[in-house]
């Protein structure tokens, strides 16, 4: 039976002549009318898995063998195109490895050429610090690079966090200049410029200039 009026032999595609029958189908505990189709009895169709015609049925061993051989030969004939496809993928992977190699080499050479990480430009710091960019292999260095830059400024270049400079001169900046925050590490000269562009608690511009000149 079939809900379509086209029923074919599953092995040779021969299309059976059919007849329709009104039946009922149980759905949600209710019966609904449905038209189902069956091969005419004189077609002598055999229901094996799906319908197969009488000719195929009587020669089924041979029909199945031919079907298997056809599938095997199709597979064998496609060997070259399968190899070509895999080779293309393989070459693509090799290109990716080469591209990564070139990229990592540029960063690695740059790192070897500098005396201090403070010489690295902002974009390089960003690329080397990112755990997700995959531009450079991950290490503890990746994790600490940004902090190391700030700490190195403090330990080797007499620079301080802006908040520490504020403490040292006993002032409180209420509004930092654009691009600056209390955690930025700056030299004393840079701090003076920050002060000139800041708003400070209990200080007018004249007092700020006085303070800057006294530092
Ligand atoms: Zn058939």
Coordinates of N, CA and C and ligand atoms in Angstrom, one line a residue:
X1 N 0.8 -1.2 0.0 CA 0.0 0.0 0.0 C 0.9 1.2 0.0
X2 N 0.3 2.3 -0.5 CA 1.0 3.6 -0.6 C 0.1 4.7 -0.5
X3 N 0.5 5.8 0.0 CA -0.4 7.0 -0.1 C -0.2 7.7 -1.4
X4 N 0.8 7.3 -2.2 CA 1.0 7.9 -3.5 C 0.5 6.9 -4.6
X5 N 0.0 7.5 -5.7 CA -0.5 6.6 -6.7 C 0.6 6.1 -7.6
X6 N 1.8 6.5 -7.3 CA 2.9 6.0 -8.1 C 3.7 5.0 -7.2
X7 N 3.6 3.7 -7.7 CA 4.3 2.7 -7.0 C 5.2 2.0 -8.0
X8 N 6.5 2.0 -7.6 CA 7.5 1.4 -8.6 C 8.2 0.2 -8.0
X9 N 8.7 -0.7 -8.8 CA 9.5 -1.8 -8.4 C 10.8 -1.2 -7.8
X10 N 11.1 -1.6 -6.6 CA 12.2 -1.0 -5.9 C 13.6 -1.4 -6.6
X11 N 13.5 -2.4 -7.4 CA 14.8 -2.9 -8.0 C 15.0 -2.4 -9.5
X12 N 13.9 -2.3 -10.3 CA 14.0 -1.9 -11.7 C 13.2 -0.7 -12.0
X13 N 12.5 -0.1 -11.1 CA 11.7 1.1 -11.3 C 10.5 0.9 -12.2
X14 N 10.2 -0.3 -12.5 CA 8.9 -0.5 -13.3 C 7.8 0.0 -12.5
X15 N 6.9 0.8 -13.2 CA 5.8 1.4 -12.5 C 4.5 0.5 -12.6
X16 N 4.0 0.1 -11.4 CA 2.8 -0.8 -11.4 C 1.6 0.0 -11.7
X17 N 0.6 -0.7 -12.3 CA -0.7 -0.1 -12.4 C -1.4 -0.3 -11.0
X18 N -2.1 0.7 -10.6 CA -2.6 0.6 -9.2 C -4.1 0.8 -9.1
X19 N -4.7 0.4 -8.0 CA -6.1 0.8 -7.7 C -6.1 1.5 -6.3
X20 N -7.1 2.3 -6.2 CA -7.3 3.1 -4.9 C -8.3 2.5 -4.0
X21 N -8.1 2.6 -2.7 CA -9.0 2.1 -1.8 C -9.2 3.2 -0.6
X22 N -10.4 3.5 -0.3 CA -10.7 4.4 0.8 C -10.5 3.6 2.1
X23 N -9.7 4.1 3.0 CA -9.5 3.5 4.3 C -9.5 4.5 5.4
X24 N -9.4 4.1 6.6 CA -9.4 5.0 7.7 C -8.0 5.0 8.4
X25 N -7.6 6.1 8.9 CA -6.4 6.1 9.6 C -6.6 6.7 11.0
X26 N -6.0 6.0 12.0 CA -6.2 6.4 13.4 C -5.2 7.5 13.7
X27 N -5.7 8.6 14.1 CA -4.8 9.8 14.5 C -5.5 10.5 15.6
X28 N -4.7 10.6 16.8 CA -5.3 11.3 18.0 C -6.6 10.6 18.4
X29 N -6.6 9.3 18.4 CA -7.8 8.5 18.8 C -9.0 8.7 18.0
X30 N -8.8 9.4 16.8 CA -10.0 9.5 15.9 C -9.6 8.9 14.5
X31 N -10.6 8.4 13.9 CA -10.4 7.8 12.5 C -10.6 8.9 11.5
X32 N -9.7 9.0 10.5 CA -9.8 9.9 9.4 C -9.8 9.1 8.1
X33 N -10.6 9.5 7.1 CA -10.6 8.8 5.8 C -9.3 9.1 5.1
X34 N -8.8 8.1 4.4 CA -7.6 8.3 3.7 C -7.6 7.4 2.4
X35 N -7.1 7.9 1.3 CA -7.0 7.1 0.1 C -5.7 6.4 0.0
X36 N -5.7 5.0 -0.1 CA -4.4 4.3 -0.2 C -4.4 3.6 -1.6
X37 N -3.2 3.4 -2.1 CA -3.1 2.7 -3.4 C -2.3 1.4 -3.3
X38 N -2.8 0.5 -4.1 CA -2.1 -0.9 -4.1 C -1.9 -1.3 -5.6
X39 N -0.8 -2.1 -5.9 CA -0.6 -2.6 -7.2 C -1.8 -3.5 -7.6
X40 N -2.3 -3.4 -8.8 CA -3.4 -4.3 -9.3 C -2.9 -5.8 -9.1
X41 N -3.8 -6.7 -8.7 CA -3.4 -8.1 -8.5 C -2.7 -8.7 -9.7
X42 N -3.1 -8.3 -10.9 CA -2.5 -9.0 -12.1 C -1.1 -8.5 -12.3
X43 N -0.6 -7.5 -11.6 CA 0.8 -7.1 -11.7 C 1.7 -8.1 -11.0
X44 N 1.1 -8.8 -10.1 CA 1.8 -9.9 -9.3 C 3.0 -9.3 -8.6
X45 N 2.8 -8.0 -8.0 CA 3.9 -7.4 -7.2 C 4.1 -8.1 -5.9
X46 N 5.4 -8.1 -5.5 CA 5.7 -8.8 -4.3 C 6.2 -7.8 -3.3
X47 N 5.6 -7.9 -2.1 CA 6.0 -6.9 -1.0 C 7.1 -7.6 -0.2
X48 N 8.4 -7.2 -0.5 CA 9.5 -7.8 0.2 C 10.0 -6.8 1.3
X49 N 10.7 -5.8 0.9 CA 10.9 -4.7 1.8 C 10.0 -3.6 1.3
X50 N 10.2 -3.1 0.0 CA 9.1 -2.4 -0.7 C 8.6 -3.3 -1.8
X51 N 7.7 -2.8 -2.7 CA 7.2 -3.7 -3.7 C 8.3 -4.0 -4.8
X52 N 8.4 -5.2 -5.2 CA 9.3 -5.5 -6.4 C 8.4 -6.3 -7.4
X53 N 8.8 -6.1 -8.7 CA 8.0 -6.7 -9.7 C 8.3 -8.2 -9.8
X54 N 7.4 -8.9 -10.5 CA 7.5 -10.3 -10.6 C 8.8 -10.8 -11.3
X55 N 9.2 -10.0 -12.4 CA 10.4 -10.4 -13.1 C 11.6 -10.3 -12.2
X56 N 11.7 -9.2 -11.4 CA 12.9 -9.0 -10.5 C 12.8 -10.1 -9.4
X57 N 11.6 -10.4 -8.9 CA 11.4 -11.4 -7.9 C 12.0 -12.7 -8.3
X58 N 11.7 -13.1 -9.5 CA 12.1 -14.4 -10.0 C 13.6 -14.5 -10.3
X59 N 14.2 -13.4 -10.4 CA 15.7 -13.4 -10.8 C 16.4 -12.6 -9.7
X60 N 15.9 -12.6 -8.5 CA 16.4 -11.6 -7.5 C 17.9 -11.8 -7.1
X61 N 18.4 -13.0 -7.1 CA 19.8 -13.2 -6.8 C 20.7 -12.5 -7.8
X62 N 20.4 -12.6 -9.1 CA 21.1 -11.9 -10.1 C 21.0 -10.4 -10.1
X63 N 19.7 -10.0 -9.8 CA 19.5 -8.5 -9.8 C 20.2 -7.9 -8.6
X64 N 20.2 -8.5 -7.5 CA 21.0 -8.0 -6.3 C 22.5 -8.0 -6.6
X65 N 23.0 -9.1 -7.2 CA 24.4 -9.2 -7.5 C 24.8 -8.0 -8.4
X66 N 24.0 -7.8 -9.5 CA 24.3 -6.7 -10.4 C 24.3 -5.3 -9.7
X67 N 23.4 -5.1 -8.8 CA 23.3 -3.9 -8.1 C 24.5 -3.6 -7.3
X68 N 25.0 -4.7 -6.6 CA 26.2 -4.6 -5.8 C 27.4 -4.3 -6.6
X69 N 27.5 -5.0 -7.7 CA 28.7 -4.8 -8.6 C 28.7 -3.4 -9.1
X70 N 27.5 -2.8 -9.5 CA 27.5 -1.5 -10.0 C 27.9 -0.5 -8.9
X71 N 27.5 -0.7 -7.7 CA 27.9 0.2 -6.6 C 29.4 0.1 -6.4
X72 N 29.9 -1.1 -6.4 CA 31.4 -1.3 -6.2 C 32.2 -0.6 -7.3
X73 N 31.7 -0.8 -8.6 CA 32.5 -0.2 -9.7 C 32.4 1.3 -9.7
X74 N 31.3 1.9 -9.3 CA 31.2 3.3 -9.2 C 32.2 3.8 -8.1
X75 N 32.3 3.1 -7.0 CA 33.2 3.5 -6.0 C 34.7 3.4 -6.5
X76 N 35.0 2.3 -7.2 CA 36.3 2.1 -7.7 C 36.7 3.2 -8.8
X77 N 35.7 3.5 -9.6 CA 36.0 4.5 -10.6 C 36.2 5.9 -10.1
X78 N 35.7 6.2 -8.9 CA 35.9 7.5 -8.3 C 37.1 7.7 -7.5
X79 N 38.0 6.6 -7.5 CA 39.2 6.7 -6.7 C 40.1 7.9 -7.0
X80 N 40.2 8.2 -8.3 CA 41.1 9.3 -8.6 C 40.5 10.7 -8.1
X81 N 39.2 10.8 -8.3 CA 38.6 12.1 -7.9 C 38.7 12.2 -6.3
X82 N 38.5 11.0 -5.7 CA 38.7 11.1 -4.2 C 40.1 11.4 -3.8
X83 N 41.1 10.9 -4.5 CA 42.5 11.2 -4.2 C 42.7 12.7 -4.4
X84 N 42.2 13.2 -5.5 CA 42.4 14.6 -5.9 C 41.8 15.5 -4.8
X85 N 40.6 15.1 -4.3 CA 39.9 15.9 -3.3 C 40.8 16.0 -2.0
X86 N 41.2 14.8 -1.6 CA 42.0 14.7 -0.4 C 43.3 15.5 -0.6
X87 N 43.9 15.4 -1.8 CA 45.2 16.1 -2.0 C 45.0 17.6 -1.9
X88 N 43.9 18.1 -2.5 CA 43.6 19.5 -2.4 C 43.4 20.0 -1.0
X89 N 42.7 19.1 -0.2 CA 42.6 19.5 1.3 C 43.9 19.5 2.0
X90 N 44.8 18.5 1.6 CA 46.1 18.4 2.2 C 47.0 19.6 1.9
X91 N 46.9 20.0 0.6 CA 47.7 21.2 0.2 C 47.2 22.4 0.9
X92 N 45.9 22.5 1.1 CA 45.3 23.6 1.8 C 45.9 23.7 3.3
X93 N 45.9 22.5 3.9 CA 46.4 22.5 5.3 C 47.9 22.9 5.3
X94 N 48.6 22.4 4.3 CA 50.1 22.8 4.3 C 50.2 24.3 4.2
X95 N 49.4 24.9 3.3 CA 49.4 26.3 3.1 C 49.1 27.1 4.4
X96 N 48.1 26.5 5.1 CA 47.8 27.2 6.4 C 48.9 27.1 7.4
X97 N 49.6 25.9 7.4 CA 50.8 25.8 8.3 C 51.9 26.7 7.9
X98 N 52.1 26.9 6.6 CA 53.1 27.8 6.2 C 52.8 29.3 6.5
X99 N 51.5 29.6 6.4 CA 51.1 30.9 6.7 C 51.2 31.2 8.2
X100 N 50.8 30.3 9.0 CA 51.0 30.4 10.5 C 52.5 30.6 10.8
X101 N 53.3 29.8 10.1 CA 54.8 29.8 10.4 C 55.3 31.2 10.1
X102 N 54.9 31.7 9.0 CA 55.4 33.1 8.6 C 55.0 34.1 9.6
X103 N 53.8 34.0 10.1 CA 53.2 35.0 11.0 C 54.0 34.9 12.4
X104 N 54.1 33.7 12.9 CA 54.8 33.5 14.2 C 56.2 33.9 14.1
X105 N 56.9 33.7 12.9 CA 58.3 34.0 12.7 C 58.5 35.5 12.8
X106 N 57.5 36.3 12.2 CA 57.6 37.7 12.2 C 57.6 38.2 13.7
X107 N 56.7 37.7 14.5 CA 56.6 38.1 15.9 C 57.8 37.7 16.7
X108 N 58.2 36.4 16.4 CA 59.4 35.9 17.1 C 60.6 36.7 16.9
X109 N 60.9 37.0 15.6 CA 62.0 37.8 15.2 C 62.0 39.2 15.8
X110 N 60.8 39.8 15.8 CA 60.6 41.1 16.4 C 61.0 41.0 17.9
X111 N 60.5 40.0 18.6 CA 60.8 39.8 20.1 C 62.3 39.7 20.3
X112 N 63.0 38.9 19.4 CA 64.4 38.7 19.6 C 65.2 40.0 19.3
X113 N 64.6 40.9 18.5 CA 65.4 42.1 18.1 C 65.3 43.2 19.1
X114 N 64.4 43.1 20.1 CA 64.2 44.3 21.0 C 65.0 44.0 22.3
X115 N 65.3 45.1 23.0 CA 65.9 45.0 24.3 C 64.9 44.9 25.5
X116 N 63.8 45.5 25.3 CA 62.8 45.6 26.3 C 61.4 45.4 25.7
X117 N 60.5 44.8 26.4 CA 59.1 44.6 25.9 C 58.4 46.0 25.8
X118 N 59.0 47.0 26.4 CA 58.4 48.4 26.2 C 58.6 48.9 24.8
X119 N 59.5 48.3 24.0 CA 59.6 48.8 22.7 C 58.5 48.2 21.7
X120 N 57.7 47.3 22.2 CA 56.7 46.7 21.4 C 55.6 47.7 21.1
X121 N 55.1 47.8 19.9 CA 54.0 48.7 19.6 C 52.7 48.1 20.1
X122 N 51.7 48.9 20.2 CA 50.4 48.6 20.8 C 49.7 47.3 20.1
X123 N 49.7 47.3 18.8 CA 49.1 46.2 18.1 C 49.8 44.9 18.4
X124 N 51.1 44.9 18.4 CA 51.9 43.7 18.7 C 51.6 43.2 20.1
X125 N 51.5 44.1 21.1 CA 51.2 43.7 22.4 C 49.8 43.1 22.4
X126 N 48.9 43.7 21.7 CA 47.5 43.1 21.6 C 47.5 41.7 21.0
X127 N 48.2 41.6 19.9 CA 48.3 40.3 19.2 C 49.0 39.2 20.1
X128 N 50.0 39.6 20.8 CA 50.8 38.6 21.6 C 50.1 38.3 22.9
X129 N 49.2 39.2 23.4 CA 48.5 39.0 24.6 C 47.2 38.2 24.5
X130 N 46.7 38.2 23.2 CA 45.4 37.5 23.1 C 45.5 36.0 23.1
X131 N 44.7 35.4 24.0 CA 44.6 34.0 24.1 C 43.9 33.4 23.0
X132 N 43.1 34.2 22.3 CA 42.2 33.7 21.3 C 42.5 34.0 19.8
X133 N 43.5 34.9 19.6 CA 43.8 35.3 18.2 C 44.5 34.2 17.5
X134 N 45.2 33.2 18.2 CA 45.9 32.2 17.5 C 47.0 32.7 16.6
X135 N 47.4 33.9 16.8 CA 48.5 34.4 16.0 C 49.9 34.0 16.5
X136 N 49.9 33.7 17.8 CA 51.2 33.3 18.4 C 50.9 32.2 19.4
X137 N 51.8 31.2 19.5 CA 51.5 30.1 20.5 C 51.4 30.6 21.9
X138 N 50.5 30.0 22.6 CA 50.2 30.5 24.0 C 51.3 30.1 25.0
X139 N 51.6 30.9 25.9 CA 52.6 30.6 27.0 C 52.2 31.5 28.2
X140 N 52.9 31.3 29.3 CA 52.6 32.2 30.5 C 52.9 33.6 30.1
X141 N 53.9 33.8 29.1 CA 54.2 35.1 28.6 C 53.0 35.8 28.0
X142 N 52.1 35.0 27.3 CA 50.9 35.6 26.7 C 50.1 36.2 27.8
X143 N 50.0 35.4 28.9 CA 49.1 35.8 30.1 C 49.6 37.0 30.8
X144 N 50.9 37.2 30.9 CA 51.5 38.3 31.7 C 52.0 39.5 30.9
X145 N 52.0 39.4 29.6 CA 52.7 40.4 28.8 C 52.2 41.9 29.1
X146 N 50.9 42.0 29.1 CA 50.3 43.4 29.4 C 50.7 43.9 30.8
X147 N 50.6 43.0 31.8 CA 51.0 43.4 33.1 C 52.5 43.7 33.2
X148 N 53.3 42.8 32.5 CA 54.7 42.9 32.6 C 55.1 44.3 32.0
X149 N 54.4 44.8 31.0 CA 54.8 46.1 30.5 C 54.6 47.2 31.6
X150 N 53.5 47.2 32.3 CA 53.3 48.2 33.3 C 54.3 48.0 34.5
X151 N 54.5 46.7 34.9 CA 55.4 46.5 36.0 C 56.8 46.9 35.7
X152 N 57.2 46.6 34.4 CA 58.6 47.0 34.0 C 58.8 48.5 34.0
X153 N 57.7 49.2 33.7 CA 57.8 50.7 33.7 C 58.0 51.1 35.2
X154 N 57.4 50.4 36.1 CA 57.5 50.8 37.6 C 58.9 50.4 38.1
X155 N 59.3 49.1 37.8 CA 60.5 48.6 38.4 C 61.8 49.2 37.8
X156 N 61.7 49.5 36.5 CA 63.0 49.9 35.8 C 63.0 51.3 35.3
X157 N 61.9 52.0 35.3 CA 61.9 53.3 34.7 C 61.3 54.4 35.6
X158 N 61.2 54.1 36.9 CA 60.7 55.1 37.9 C 59.3 55.7 37.6
X159 N 58.5 54.9 36.9 CA 57.2 55.3 36.6 C 56.2 54.8 37.6
X160 N 55.1 55.4 37.7 CA 54.1 54.9 38.7 C 52.7 54.9 38.2
X161 N 51.8 54.2 38.9 CA 50.4 54.3 38.5 C 50.0 55.7 38.9
X162 N 49.0 56.2 38.1 CA 48.6 57.6 38.3 C 48.0 57.7 39.7
X163 N 47.3 56.7 40.2 CA 46.8 56.7 41.6 C 47.9 56.8 42.6
X164 N 49.1 56.2 42.3 CA 50.2 56.3 43.3 C 50.8 57.7 43.3
X165 N 50.9 58.3 42.1 CA 51.4 59.7 42.0 C 50.4 60.6 42.8
X166 N 49.1 60.3 42.7 CA 48.1 61.1 43.4 C 48.4 61.1 44.9
X167 N 48.6 59.8 45.4 CA 48.9 59.6 46.8 C 50.1 60.4 47.2
X168 N 51.2 60.3 46.4 CA 52.5 60.9 46.7 C 52.3 62.4 46.9
X169 N 51.5 63.0 46.1 CA 51.3 64.5 46.2 C 50.0 64.9 46.9
X170 N 49.4 63.9 47.5 CA 48.2 64.1 48.3 C 47.1 64.9 47.6
X171 N 46.8 64.5 46.4 CA 45.7 65.1 45.7 C 44.8 64.1 45.2
X172 N 43.6 64.5 44.7 CA 42.6 63.5 44.2 C 42.0 64.1 42.9
X173 N 42.4 63.4 41.8 CA 41.8 63.8 40.5 C 40.4 63.4 40.4
X174 N 39.5 64.3 40.2 CA 38.1 64.0 40.1 C 37.7 63.6 38.6
X175 N 38.5 64.2 37.7 CA 38.2 63.8 36.3 C 39.5 63.7 35.5
X176 N 39.7 62.5 35.0 CA 41.0 62.3 34.3 C 40.8 62.7 32.8
X177 N 42.0 63.1 32.2 CA 41.9 63.5 30.8 C 41.4 62.2 30.0
X178 N 40.9 62.5 28.8 CA 40.5 61.4 27.9 C 41.6 60.4 27.7
X179 N 41.3 59.1 27.8 CA 42.4 58.1 27.5 C 43.2 57.7 28.8
X180 N 43.0 58.4 29.9 CA 43.7 58.1 31.1 C 42.8 57.6 32.2
X181 N 43.4 56.7 33.1 CA 42.7 56.3 34.3 C 43.6 56.1 35.4
X182 N 43.1 55.8 36.6 CA 44.0 55.8 37.8 C 45.0 54.6 37.7
X183 N 44.7 53.6 36.9 CA 45.7 52.4 36.8 C 46.8 52.6 35.7
X184 N 46.7 53.7 35.0 CA 47.7 53.9 33.9 C 49.1 54.2 34.6
X185 N 50.1 53.6 34.0 CA 51.4 53.8 34.6 C 52.1 54.9 33.7
X186 N 52.6 55.9 34.4 CA 53.2 57.1 33.7 C 54.4 57.6 34.4
X187 N 55.2 58.3 33.6 CA 56.4 58.9 34.2 C 56.0 60.2 34.9
X188 N 56.9 60.8 35.7 CA 56.5 62.0 36.4 C 56.2 63.1 35.4
X189 N 56.9 63.2 34.3 CA 56.6 64.2 33.3 C 55.2 64.0 32.7
X190 N 54.9 62.8 32.4 CA 53.6 62.5 31.8 C 52.5 62.8 32.9
X191 N 52.8 62.5 34.1 CA 51.8 62.8 35.2 C 51.5 64.3 35.3
X192 N 52.6 65.1 35.1 CA 52.4 66.6 35.1 C 51.4 67.0 34.0
X193 N 51.6 66.4 32.8 CA 50.7 66.7 31.7 C 49.2 66.2 32.0
X194 N 49.2 65.1 32.7 CA 47.8 64.6 33.1 C 47.2 65.6 34.0
X195 N 48.0 66.1 35.0 CA 47.4 67.0 35.9 C 46.9 68.3 35.3
X196 N 47.6 68.8 34.3 CA 47.2 70.0 33.6 C 45.9 69.8 32.8
X197 N 45.6 68.6 32.5 CA 44.3 68.3 31.7 C 43.2 67.7 32.6
X198 N 43.5 67.7 33.9 CA 42.5 67.0 34.8 C 41.7 68.1 35.6
X199 N 40.6 67.5 36.2 CA 40.0 68.3 37.2 C 40.3 67.7 38.6
X200 N 40.8 68.6 39.5 CA 41.2 68.1 40.8 C 40.4 68.7 41.9
X201 N 40.1 67.8 42.9 CA 39.3 68.3 44.1 C 40.0 69.5 44.8
X202 N 39.2 70.5 45.1 CA 39.7 71.7 45.8 C 40.8 72.4 45.2
X203 N 41.0 72.3 43.8 CA 42.1 73.1 43.2 C 41.5 73.8 41.9
X204 N 41.9 75.0 41.8 CA 41.5 75.7 40.5 C 42.8 75.6 39.6
X205 N 42.6 76.1 38.4 CA 43.6 76.0 37.4 C 45.0 76.6 37.9
X206 N 44.9 77.8 38.6 CA 46.1 78.4 39.0 C 46.8 77.5 40.0
X207 N 46.1 76.9 40.9 CA 46.7 76.1 41.9 C 47.4 74.8 41.3
X208 N 46.7 74.3 40.2 CA 47.2 73.1 39.5 C 48.5 73.5 38.9
X209 N 48.6 74.6 38.2 CA 49.8 75.0 37.5 C 50.9 75.2 38.6
X210 N 50.6 75.8 39.7 CA 51.5 76.0 40.8 C 52.1 74.6 41.2
X211 N 51.2 73.7 41.4 CA 51.6 72.3 41.8 C 52.5 71.7 40.8
X212 N 52.1 71.8 39.5 CA 52.9 71.2 38.5 C 54.3 71.8 38.4
X213 N 54.4 73.1 38.6 CA 55.7 73.7 38.6 C 56.6 73.3 39.8
X214 N 55.9 72.9 40.9 CA 56.6 72.6 42.1 C 57.1 71.1 42.1
X215 N 56.6 70.3 41.2 CA 56.9 68.9 41.2 C 58.3 68.7 40.4
Ligands
LIG1 ZN1 11.5 -5.0 -11.2

